[in-house]
GROMACS .gro file of C-alpha atoms in nm:
model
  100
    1UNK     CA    1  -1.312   0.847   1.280
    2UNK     CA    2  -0.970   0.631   1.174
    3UNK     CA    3  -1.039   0.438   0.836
    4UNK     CA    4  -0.908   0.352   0.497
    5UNK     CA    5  -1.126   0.237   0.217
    6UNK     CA    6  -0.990   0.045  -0.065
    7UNK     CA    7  -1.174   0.072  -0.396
    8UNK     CA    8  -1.137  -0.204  -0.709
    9UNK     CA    9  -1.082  -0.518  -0.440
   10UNK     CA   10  -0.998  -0.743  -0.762
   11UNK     CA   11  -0.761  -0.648  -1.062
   12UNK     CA   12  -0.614  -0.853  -1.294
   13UNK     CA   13  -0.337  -0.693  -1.490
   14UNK     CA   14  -0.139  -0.858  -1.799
   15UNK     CA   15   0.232  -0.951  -1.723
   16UNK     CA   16   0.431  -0.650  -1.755
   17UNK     CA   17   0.138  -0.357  -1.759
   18UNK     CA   18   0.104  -0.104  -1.436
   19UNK     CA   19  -0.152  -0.109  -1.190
   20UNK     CA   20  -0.290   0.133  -0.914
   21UNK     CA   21  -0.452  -0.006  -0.604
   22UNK     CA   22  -0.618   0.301  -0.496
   23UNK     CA   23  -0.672   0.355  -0.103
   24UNK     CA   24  -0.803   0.665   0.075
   25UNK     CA   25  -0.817   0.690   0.442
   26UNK     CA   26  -0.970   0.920   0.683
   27UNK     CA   27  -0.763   1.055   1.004
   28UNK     CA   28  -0.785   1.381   1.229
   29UNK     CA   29  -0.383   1.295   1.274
   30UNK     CA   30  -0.157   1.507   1.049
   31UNK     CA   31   0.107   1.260   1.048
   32UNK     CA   32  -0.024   0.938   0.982
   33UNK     CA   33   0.137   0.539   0.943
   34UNK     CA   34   0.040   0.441   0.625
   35UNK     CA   35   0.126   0.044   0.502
   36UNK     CA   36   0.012  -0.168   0.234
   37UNK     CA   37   0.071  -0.546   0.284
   38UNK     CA   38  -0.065  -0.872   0.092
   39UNK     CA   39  -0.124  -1.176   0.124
   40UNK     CA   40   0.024  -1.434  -0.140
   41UNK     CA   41  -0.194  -1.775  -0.258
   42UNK     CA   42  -0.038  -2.012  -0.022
   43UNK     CA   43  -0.167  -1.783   0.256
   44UNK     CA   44   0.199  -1.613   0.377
   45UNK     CA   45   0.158  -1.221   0.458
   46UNK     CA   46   0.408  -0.981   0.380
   47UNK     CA   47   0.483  -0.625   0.454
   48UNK     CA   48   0.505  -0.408   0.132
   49UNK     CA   49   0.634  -0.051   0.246
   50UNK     CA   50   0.541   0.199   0.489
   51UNK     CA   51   0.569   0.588   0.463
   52UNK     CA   52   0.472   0.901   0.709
   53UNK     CA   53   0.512   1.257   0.606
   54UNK     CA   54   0.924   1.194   0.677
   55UNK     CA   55   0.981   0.877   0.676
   56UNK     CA   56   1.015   0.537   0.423
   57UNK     CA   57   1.009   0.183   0.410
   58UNK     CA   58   1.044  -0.078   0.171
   59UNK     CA   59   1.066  -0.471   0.131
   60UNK     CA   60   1.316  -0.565  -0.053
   61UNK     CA   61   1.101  -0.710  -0.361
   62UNK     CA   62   0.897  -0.387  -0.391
   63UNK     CA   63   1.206  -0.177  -0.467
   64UNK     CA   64   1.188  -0.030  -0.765
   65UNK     CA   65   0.841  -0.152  -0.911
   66UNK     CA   66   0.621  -0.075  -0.606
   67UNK     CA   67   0.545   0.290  -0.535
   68UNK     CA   68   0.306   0.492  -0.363
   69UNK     CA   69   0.072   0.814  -0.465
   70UNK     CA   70   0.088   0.920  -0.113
   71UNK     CA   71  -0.129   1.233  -0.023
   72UNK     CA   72  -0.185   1.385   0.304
   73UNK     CA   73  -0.382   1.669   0.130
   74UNK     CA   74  -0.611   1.461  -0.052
   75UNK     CA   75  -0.585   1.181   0.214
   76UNK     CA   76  -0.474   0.924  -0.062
   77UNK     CA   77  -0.231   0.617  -0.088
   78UNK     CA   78  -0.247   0.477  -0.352
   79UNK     CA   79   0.017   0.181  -0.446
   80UNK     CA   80   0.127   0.119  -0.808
   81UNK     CA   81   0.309  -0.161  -0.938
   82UNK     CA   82   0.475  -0.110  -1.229
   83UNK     CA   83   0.596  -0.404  -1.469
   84UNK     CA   84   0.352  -0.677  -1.318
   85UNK     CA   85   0.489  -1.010  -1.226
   86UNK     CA   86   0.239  -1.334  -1.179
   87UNK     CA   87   0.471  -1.356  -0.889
   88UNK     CA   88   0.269  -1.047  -0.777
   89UNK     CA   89  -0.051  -1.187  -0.761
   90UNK     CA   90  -0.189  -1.160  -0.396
   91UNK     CA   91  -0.485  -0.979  -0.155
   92UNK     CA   92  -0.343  -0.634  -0.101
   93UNK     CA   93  -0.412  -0.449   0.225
   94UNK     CA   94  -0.364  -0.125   0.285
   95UNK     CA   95  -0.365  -0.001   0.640
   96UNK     CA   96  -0.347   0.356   0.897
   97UNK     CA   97  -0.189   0.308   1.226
   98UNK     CA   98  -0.190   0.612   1.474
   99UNK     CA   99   0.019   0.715   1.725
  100UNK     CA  100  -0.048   0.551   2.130
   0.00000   0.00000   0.00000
């Protein structure tokens, strides 16, 4: 079985505070794809960043503030946004691809 499960689907933060959107997923692949993406208020969806056991991706307004708890382990991936912006405010989505 292939899954993530996202827990706390709403959070609101203060401008400027820290927030973890916890996601855990469940894969018999060692080296999973692993994204989060959101979608803003006026309905556009963006990519956030991407990481496997080597490799990294980031858009270019999550650098810096946007990081992951990233656990193959404890099968966690969790994003945290540090310094909140209103700007921020969105559906987050995290997702698993595997390998074809």
């Amino acid at each position: 079985c292939n899954q993530v499960t996202q827990s706390s689907p709403e959070q609101r933060v203060a401008s400027g505070r820290e927030v973890t959107l916890q996601c855990t997923f469940q894969t018999t692949y060692s080296n999973p794809d692993l994204y989060w993406y959101r979608k803003t208020p006026d309905a556009v969806f963006q990519f956030v960043l991407y990481r496997d056991n080597t490799r990294s991706r980031d858009a270019d307004f999550a650098r810096g503030r946007f990081t992951v708890q990233h656990s193959v382990r404890s099968k966690t991936f969790h994003l945290v946004i540090s310094s909140v912006r209103p700007e921020d405010t969105a559906t987050y989505y995290c997702a698993l691809e595997l390998p074809r």
